[in-house]
mmCIF file of C-alpha atoms in Angstrom:
data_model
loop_
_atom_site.group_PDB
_atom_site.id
_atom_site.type_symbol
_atom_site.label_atom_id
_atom_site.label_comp_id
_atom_site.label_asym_id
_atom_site.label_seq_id
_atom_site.Cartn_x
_atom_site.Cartn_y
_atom_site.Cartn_z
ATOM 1 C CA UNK C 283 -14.458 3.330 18.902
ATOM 2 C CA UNK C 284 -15.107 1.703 15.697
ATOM 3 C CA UNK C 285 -13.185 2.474 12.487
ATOM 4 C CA UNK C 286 -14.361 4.315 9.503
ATOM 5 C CA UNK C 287 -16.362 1.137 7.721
ATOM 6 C CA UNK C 288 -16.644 0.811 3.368
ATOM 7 C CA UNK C 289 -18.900 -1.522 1.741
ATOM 8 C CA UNK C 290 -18.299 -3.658 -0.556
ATOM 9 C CA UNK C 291 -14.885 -4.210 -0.044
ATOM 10 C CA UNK C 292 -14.789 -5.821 -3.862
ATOM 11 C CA UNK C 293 -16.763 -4.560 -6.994
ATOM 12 C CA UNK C 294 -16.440 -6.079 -10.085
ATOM 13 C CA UNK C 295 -18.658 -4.348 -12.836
ATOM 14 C CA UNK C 296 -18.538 -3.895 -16.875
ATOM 15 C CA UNK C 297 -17.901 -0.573 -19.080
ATOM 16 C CA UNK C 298 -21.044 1.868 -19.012
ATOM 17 C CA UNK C 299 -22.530 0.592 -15.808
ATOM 18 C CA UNK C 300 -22.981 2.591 -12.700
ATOM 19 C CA UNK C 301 -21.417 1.921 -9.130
ATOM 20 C CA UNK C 302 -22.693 3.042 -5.617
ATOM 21 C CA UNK C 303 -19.651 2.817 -2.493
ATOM 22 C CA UNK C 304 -20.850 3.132 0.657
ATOM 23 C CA UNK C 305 -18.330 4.778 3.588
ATOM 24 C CA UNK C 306 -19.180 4.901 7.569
ATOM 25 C CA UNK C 307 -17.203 7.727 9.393
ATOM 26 C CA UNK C 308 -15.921 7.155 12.929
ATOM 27 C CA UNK C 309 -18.908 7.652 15.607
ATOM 28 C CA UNK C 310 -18.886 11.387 16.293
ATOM 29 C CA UNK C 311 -16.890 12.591 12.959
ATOM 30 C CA UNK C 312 -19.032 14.745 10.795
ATOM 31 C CA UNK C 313 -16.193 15.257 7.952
ATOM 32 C CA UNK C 314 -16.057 12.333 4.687
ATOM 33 C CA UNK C 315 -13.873 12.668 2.279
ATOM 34 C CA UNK C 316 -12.973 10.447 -0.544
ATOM 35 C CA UNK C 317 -9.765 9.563 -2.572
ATOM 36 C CA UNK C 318 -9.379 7.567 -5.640
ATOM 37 C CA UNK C 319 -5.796 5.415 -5.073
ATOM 38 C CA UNK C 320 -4.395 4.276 -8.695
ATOM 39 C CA UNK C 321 -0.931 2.664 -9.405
ATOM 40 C CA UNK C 322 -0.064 5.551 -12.192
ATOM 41 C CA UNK C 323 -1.486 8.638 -10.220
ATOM 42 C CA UNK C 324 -1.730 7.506 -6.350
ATOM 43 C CA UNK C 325 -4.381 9.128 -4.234
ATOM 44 C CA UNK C 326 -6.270 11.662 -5.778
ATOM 45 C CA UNK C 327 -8.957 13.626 -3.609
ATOM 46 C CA UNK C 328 -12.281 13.367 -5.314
ATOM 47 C CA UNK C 329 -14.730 15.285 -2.823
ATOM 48 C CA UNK C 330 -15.317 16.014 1.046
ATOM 49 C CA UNK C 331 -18.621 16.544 2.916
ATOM 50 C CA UNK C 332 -19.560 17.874 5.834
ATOM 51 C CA UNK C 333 -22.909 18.365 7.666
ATOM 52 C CA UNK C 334 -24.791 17.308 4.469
ATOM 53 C CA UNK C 335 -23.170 19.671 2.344
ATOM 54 C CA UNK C 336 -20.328 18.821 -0.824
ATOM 55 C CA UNK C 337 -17.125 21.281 1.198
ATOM 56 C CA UNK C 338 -14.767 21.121 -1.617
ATOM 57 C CA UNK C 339 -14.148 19.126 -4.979
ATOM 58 C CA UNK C 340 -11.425 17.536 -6.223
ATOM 59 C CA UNK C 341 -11.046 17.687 -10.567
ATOM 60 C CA UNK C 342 -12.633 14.606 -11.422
ATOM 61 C CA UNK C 343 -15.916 14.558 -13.974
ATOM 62 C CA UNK C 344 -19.299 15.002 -13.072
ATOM 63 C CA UNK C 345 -19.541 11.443 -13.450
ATOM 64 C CA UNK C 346 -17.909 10.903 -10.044
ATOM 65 C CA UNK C 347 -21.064 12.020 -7.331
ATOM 66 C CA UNK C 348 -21.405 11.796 -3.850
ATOM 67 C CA UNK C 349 -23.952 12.350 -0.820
ATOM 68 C CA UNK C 350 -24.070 12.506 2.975
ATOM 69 C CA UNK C 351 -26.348 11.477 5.213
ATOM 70 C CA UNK C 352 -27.954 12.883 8.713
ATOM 71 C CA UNK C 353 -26.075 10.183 10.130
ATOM 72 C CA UNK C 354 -22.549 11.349 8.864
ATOM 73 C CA UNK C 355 -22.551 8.182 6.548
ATOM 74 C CA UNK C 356 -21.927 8.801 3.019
ATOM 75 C CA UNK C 357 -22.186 7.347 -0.596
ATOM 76 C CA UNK C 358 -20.698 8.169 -3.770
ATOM 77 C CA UNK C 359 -21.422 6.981 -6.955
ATOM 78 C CA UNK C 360 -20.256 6.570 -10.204
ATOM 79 C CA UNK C 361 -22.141 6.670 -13.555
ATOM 80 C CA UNK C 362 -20.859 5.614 -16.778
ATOM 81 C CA UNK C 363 -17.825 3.443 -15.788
ATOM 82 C CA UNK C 364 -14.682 3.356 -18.028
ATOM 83 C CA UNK C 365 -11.944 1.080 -17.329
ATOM 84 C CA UNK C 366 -9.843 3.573 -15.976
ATOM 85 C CA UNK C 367 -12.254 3.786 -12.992
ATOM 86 C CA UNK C 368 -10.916 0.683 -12.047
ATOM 87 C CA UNK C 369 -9.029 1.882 -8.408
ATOM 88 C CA UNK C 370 -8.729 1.626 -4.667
ATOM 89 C CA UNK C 371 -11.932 3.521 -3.346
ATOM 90 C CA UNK C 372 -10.523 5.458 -0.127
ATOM 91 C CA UNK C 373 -12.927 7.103 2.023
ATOM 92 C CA UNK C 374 -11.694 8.948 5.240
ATOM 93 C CA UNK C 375 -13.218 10.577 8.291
ATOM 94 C CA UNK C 376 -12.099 13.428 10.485
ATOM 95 C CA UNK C 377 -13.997 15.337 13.352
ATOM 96 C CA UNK C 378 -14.556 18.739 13.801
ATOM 97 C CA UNK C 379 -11.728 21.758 14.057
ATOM 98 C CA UNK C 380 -8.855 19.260 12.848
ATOM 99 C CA UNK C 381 -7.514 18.001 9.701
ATOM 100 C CA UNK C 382 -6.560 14.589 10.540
ATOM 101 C CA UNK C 383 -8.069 12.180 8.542
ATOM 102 C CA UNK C 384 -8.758 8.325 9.293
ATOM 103 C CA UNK C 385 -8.825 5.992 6.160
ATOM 104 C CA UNK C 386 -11.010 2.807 6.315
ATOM 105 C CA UNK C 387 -10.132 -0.399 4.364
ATOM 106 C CA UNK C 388 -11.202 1.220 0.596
ATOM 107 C CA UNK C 389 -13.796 -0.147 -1.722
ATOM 108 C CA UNK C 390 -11.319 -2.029 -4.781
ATOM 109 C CA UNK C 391 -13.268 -1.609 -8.166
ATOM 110 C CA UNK C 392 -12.471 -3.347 -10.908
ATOM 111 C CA UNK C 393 -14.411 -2.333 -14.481
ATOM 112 C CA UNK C 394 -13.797 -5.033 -17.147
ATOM 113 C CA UNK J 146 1.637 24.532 -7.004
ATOM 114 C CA UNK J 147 1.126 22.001 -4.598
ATOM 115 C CA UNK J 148 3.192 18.407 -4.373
ATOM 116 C CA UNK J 149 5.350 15.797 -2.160
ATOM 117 C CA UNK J 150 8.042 14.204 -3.223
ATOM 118 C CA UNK J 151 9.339 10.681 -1.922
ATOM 119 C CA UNK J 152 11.921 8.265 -3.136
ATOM 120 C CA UNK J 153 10.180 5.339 -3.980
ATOM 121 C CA UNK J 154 11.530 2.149 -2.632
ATOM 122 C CA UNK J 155 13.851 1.868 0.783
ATOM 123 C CA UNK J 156 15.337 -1.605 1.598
ATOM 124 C CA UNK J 157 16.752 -2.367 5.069
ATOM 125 C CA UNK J 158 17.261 -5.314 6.937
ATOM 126 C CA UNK J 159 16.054 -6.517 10.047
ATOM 127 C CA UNK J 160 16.972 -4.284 13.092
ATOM 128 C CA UNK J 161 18.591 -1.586 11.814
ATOM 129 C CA UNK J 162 16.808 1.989 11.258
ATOM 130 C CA UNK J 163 15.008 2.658 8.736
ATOM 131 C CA UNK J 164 14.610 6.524 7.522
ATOM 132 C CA UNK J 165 12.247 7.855 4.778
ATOM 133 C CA UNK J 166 12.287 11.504 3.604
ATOM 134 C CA UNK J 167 9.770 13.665 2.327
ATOM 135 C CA UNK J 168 9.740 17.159 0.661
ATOM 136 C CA UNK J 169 6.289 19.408 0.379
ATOM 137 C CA UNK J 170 6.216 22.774 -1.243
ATOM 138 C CA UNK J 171 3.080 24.321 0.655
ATOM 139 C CA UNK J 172 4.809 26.562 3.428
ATOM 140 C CA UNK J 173 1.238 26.907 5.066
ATOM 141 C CA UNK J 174 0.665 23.434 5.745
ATOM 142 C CA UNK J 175 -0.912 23.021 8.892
ATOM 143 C CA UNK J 176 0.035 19.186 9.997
ATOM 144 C CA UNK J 177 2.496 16.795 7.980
ATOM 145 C CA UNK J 178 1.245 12.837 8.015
ATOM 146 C CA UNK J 179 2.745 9.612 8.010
ATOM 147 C CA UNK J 180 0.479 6.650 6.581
ATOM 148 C CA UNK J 181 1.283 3.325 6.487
ATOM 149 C CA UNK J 182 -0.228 0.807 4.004
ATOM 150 C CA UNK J 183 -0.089 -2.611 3.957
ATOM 151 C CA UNK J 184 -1.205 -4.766 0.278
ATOM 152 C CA UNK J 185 -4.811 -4.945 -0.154
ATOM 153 C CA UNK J 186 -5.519 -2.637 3.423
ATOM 154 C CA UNK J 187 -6.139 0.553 3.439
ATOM 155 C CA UNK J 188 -4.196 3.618 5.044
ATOM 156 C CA UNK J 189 -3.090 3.264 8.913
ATOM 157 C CA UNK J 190 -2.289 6.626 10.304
ATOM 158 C CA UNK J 191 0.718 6.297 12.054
ATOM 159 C CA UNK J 192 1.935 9.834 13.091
ATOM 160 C CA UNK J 193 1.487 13.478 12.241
ATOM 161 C CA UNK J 194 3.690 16.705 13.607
ATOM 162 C CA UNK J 195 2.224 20.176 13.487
ATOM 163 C CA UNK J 196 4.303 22.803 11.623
ATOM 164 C CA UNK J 197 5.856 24.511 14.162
ATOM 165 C CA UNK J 198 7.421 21.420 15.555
ATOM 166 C CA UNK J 199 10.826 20.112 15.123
ATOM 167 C CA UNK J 200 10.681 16.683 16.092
ATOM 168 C CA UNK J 201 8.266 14.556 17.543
ATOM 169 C CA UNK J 202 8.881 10.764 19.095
ATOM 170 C CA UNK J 203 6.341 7.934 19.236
ATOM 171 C CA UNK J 204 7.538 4.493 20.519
ATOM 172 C CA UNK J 205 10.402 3.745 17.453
ATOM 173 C CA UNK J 206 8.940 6.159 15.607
ATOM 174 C CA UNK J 207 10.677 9.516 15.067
ATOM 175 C CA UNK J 208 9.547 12.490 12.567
ATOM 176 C CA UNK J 209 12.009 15.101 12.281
ATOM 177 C CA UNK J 210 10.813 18.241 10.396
ATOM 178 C CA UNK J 211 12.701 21.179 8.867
ATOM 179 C CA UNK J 212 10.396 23.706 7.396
ATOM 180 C CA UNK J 213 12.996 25.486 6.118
ATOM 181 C CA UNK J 214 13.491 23.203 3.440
ATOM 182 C CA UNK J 215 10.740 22.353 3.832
ATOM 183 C CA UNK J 216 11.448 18.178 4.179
ATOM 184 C CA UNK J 217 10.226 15.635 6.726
ATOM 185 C CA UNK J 218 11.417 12.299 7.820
ATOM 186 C CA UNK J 219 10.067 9.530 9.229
ATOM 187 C CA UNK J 220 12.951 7.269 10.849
ATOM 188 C CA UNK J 221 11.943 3.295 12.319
ATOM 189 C CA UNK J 222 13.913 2.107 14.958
ATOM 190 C CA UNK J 223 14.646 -1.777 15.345
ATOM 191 C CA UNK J 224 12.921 -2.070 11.820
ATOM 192 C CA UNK J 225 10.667 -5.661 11.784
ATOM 193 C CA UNK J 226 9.688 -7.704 9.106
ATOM 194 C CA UNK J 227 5.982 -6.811 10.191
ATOM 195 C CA UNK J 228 7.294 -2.906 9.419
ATOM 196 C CA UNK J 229 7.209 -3.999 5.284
ATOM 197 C CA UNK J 230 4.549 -1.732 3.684
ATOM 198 C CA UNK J 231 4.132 1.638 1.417
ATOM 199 C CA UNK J 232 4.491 4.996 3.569
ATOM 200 C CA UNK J 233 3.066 8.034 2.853
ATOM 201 C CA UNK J 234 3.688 11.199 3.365
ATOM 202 C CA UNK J 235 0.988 13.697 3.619
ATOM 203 C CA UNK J 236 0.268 17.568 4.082
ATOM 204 C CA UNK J 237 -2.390 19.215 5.098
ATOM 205 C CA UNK J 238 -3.682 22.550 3.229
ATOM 206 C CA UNK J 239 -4.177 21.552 -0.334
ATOM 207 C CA UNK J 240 -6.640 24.011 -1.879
ATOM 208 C CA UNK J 241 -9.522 21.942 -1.630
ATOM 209 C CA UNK J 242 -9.013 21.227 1.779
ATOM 210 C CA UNK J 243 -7.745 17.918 1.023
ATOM 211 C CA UNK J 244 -4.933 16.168 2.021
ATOM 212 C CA UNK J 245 -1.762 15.943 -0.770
ATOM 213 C CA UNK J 246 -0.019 12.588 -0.903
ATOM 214 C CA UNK J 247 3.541 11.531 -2.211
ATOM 215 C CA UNK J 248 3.520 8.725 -4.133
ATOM 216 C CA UNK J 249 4.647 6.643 -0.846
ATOM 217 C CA UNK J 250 7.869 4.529 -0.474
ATOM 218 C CA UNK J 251 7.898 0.906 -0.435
ATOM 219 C CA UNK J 252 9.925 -0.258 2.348
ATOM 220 C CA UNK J 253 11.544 -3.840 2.142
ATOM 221 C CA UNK J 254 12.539 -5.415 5.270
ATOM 222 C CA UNK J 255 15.213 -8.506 4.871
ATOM 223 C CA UNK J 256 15.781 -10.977 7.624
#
């Protein structure tokens, strides 16, 4: 089977502008979740989805959004980019009735 | 609250075992993870052990788990060159359903 696939890989964008990531789960998982990987705070969880539907949120601001897809894939965006934004995009997949999670290669932005 | 702890560097040289240790504080953890991640890659899984395990052995992998204390190990036999990364430890359960990370240890492997 394939791994979990992000696009881009790289993102280099200014202050204020908006960002969509794009994250491919693992054929047959339904479960995306997302981290946010810095050098000061490591991997903070940002949101998971399942079946469509935002499951649970980490305590980032509304600025951080997300969606899922019929096709498990899933997007999430953010508006209004500050500097500190600038991170290791992690998206992971897991399938149903388990909590493993498998990472794919992250999304690195960098807001200048 | 919720949190894992891990020293942060570990430097070994080539052959000899490598161990890093891990303590969590949520007692109703389902699974506890080992990532691996190598610079500019994301994160490999490399082994997880259910909670009411003790040990569990994968190739020269061994995690070794003590719930009482609640701390976990990850030990690397015959340690390689190729084996120089960040590991993380992970546990399952976090209130959001996520998973909670340590801050990961960078291991160092000298020829």
């Amino acid at each position: 089977k394939a791994g979990v696939t992000q696009t881009p890989r790289y993102l280099i964008k200014t202050r204020g502008q908006q960002v969509t990531l794009s994250c491919s789960p693992i054929s047959g998982h339904r479960s995306v979740s997302w981290y946010q990987q810095t050098p000061g705070q490591g991997l903070q969880f940002l949101f998971e989805y399942f079946s469509e539907t935002q499951r649970n949120k980490g305590n980032f601001p509304g600025r951080f959004s997300g969606r899922q897809f019929s096709n498990s894939r899933s997007e999430m965006n953010v508006s209004t980019l500050e500097l500190g934004d600038s991170a290791l995009y992690l998206c992971a997949s897991g399938a149903l009735g388990t909590d493993t999670q498998y990472f794919g290669p992250g999304t690195r932005l960098t807001v200048l | 609250g919720e949190d894992v702890e891990q020293s942060l560097f570990l430097s070994v040289r080539e052959g000899d075992s490598s161990v890093i240790n891990c303590t969590y504080t949520d007692s109703s953890s389902t699974y506890l993870y080992w990532y691996k991640q190598e610079p500019g890659a994301g994160l490999q899984l490399l082994t997880y052990i259910f909670s009411n395990m003790d040990m569990k052995q994968d190739q020269r992998l061994t995690v070794l788990l003590n719930k009482k204390d609640k701390h976990l190990s990850l030990r690397i036999a015959d340690t390689q060159t190729g084996d120089s990364a960040i590991y993380f430890c992970a546990e399952s359960g976090g209130s959001q359903g996520n998973l909670i990370f340590g801050k990961g240890t960078k291991l160092s492997v000298k020829p």
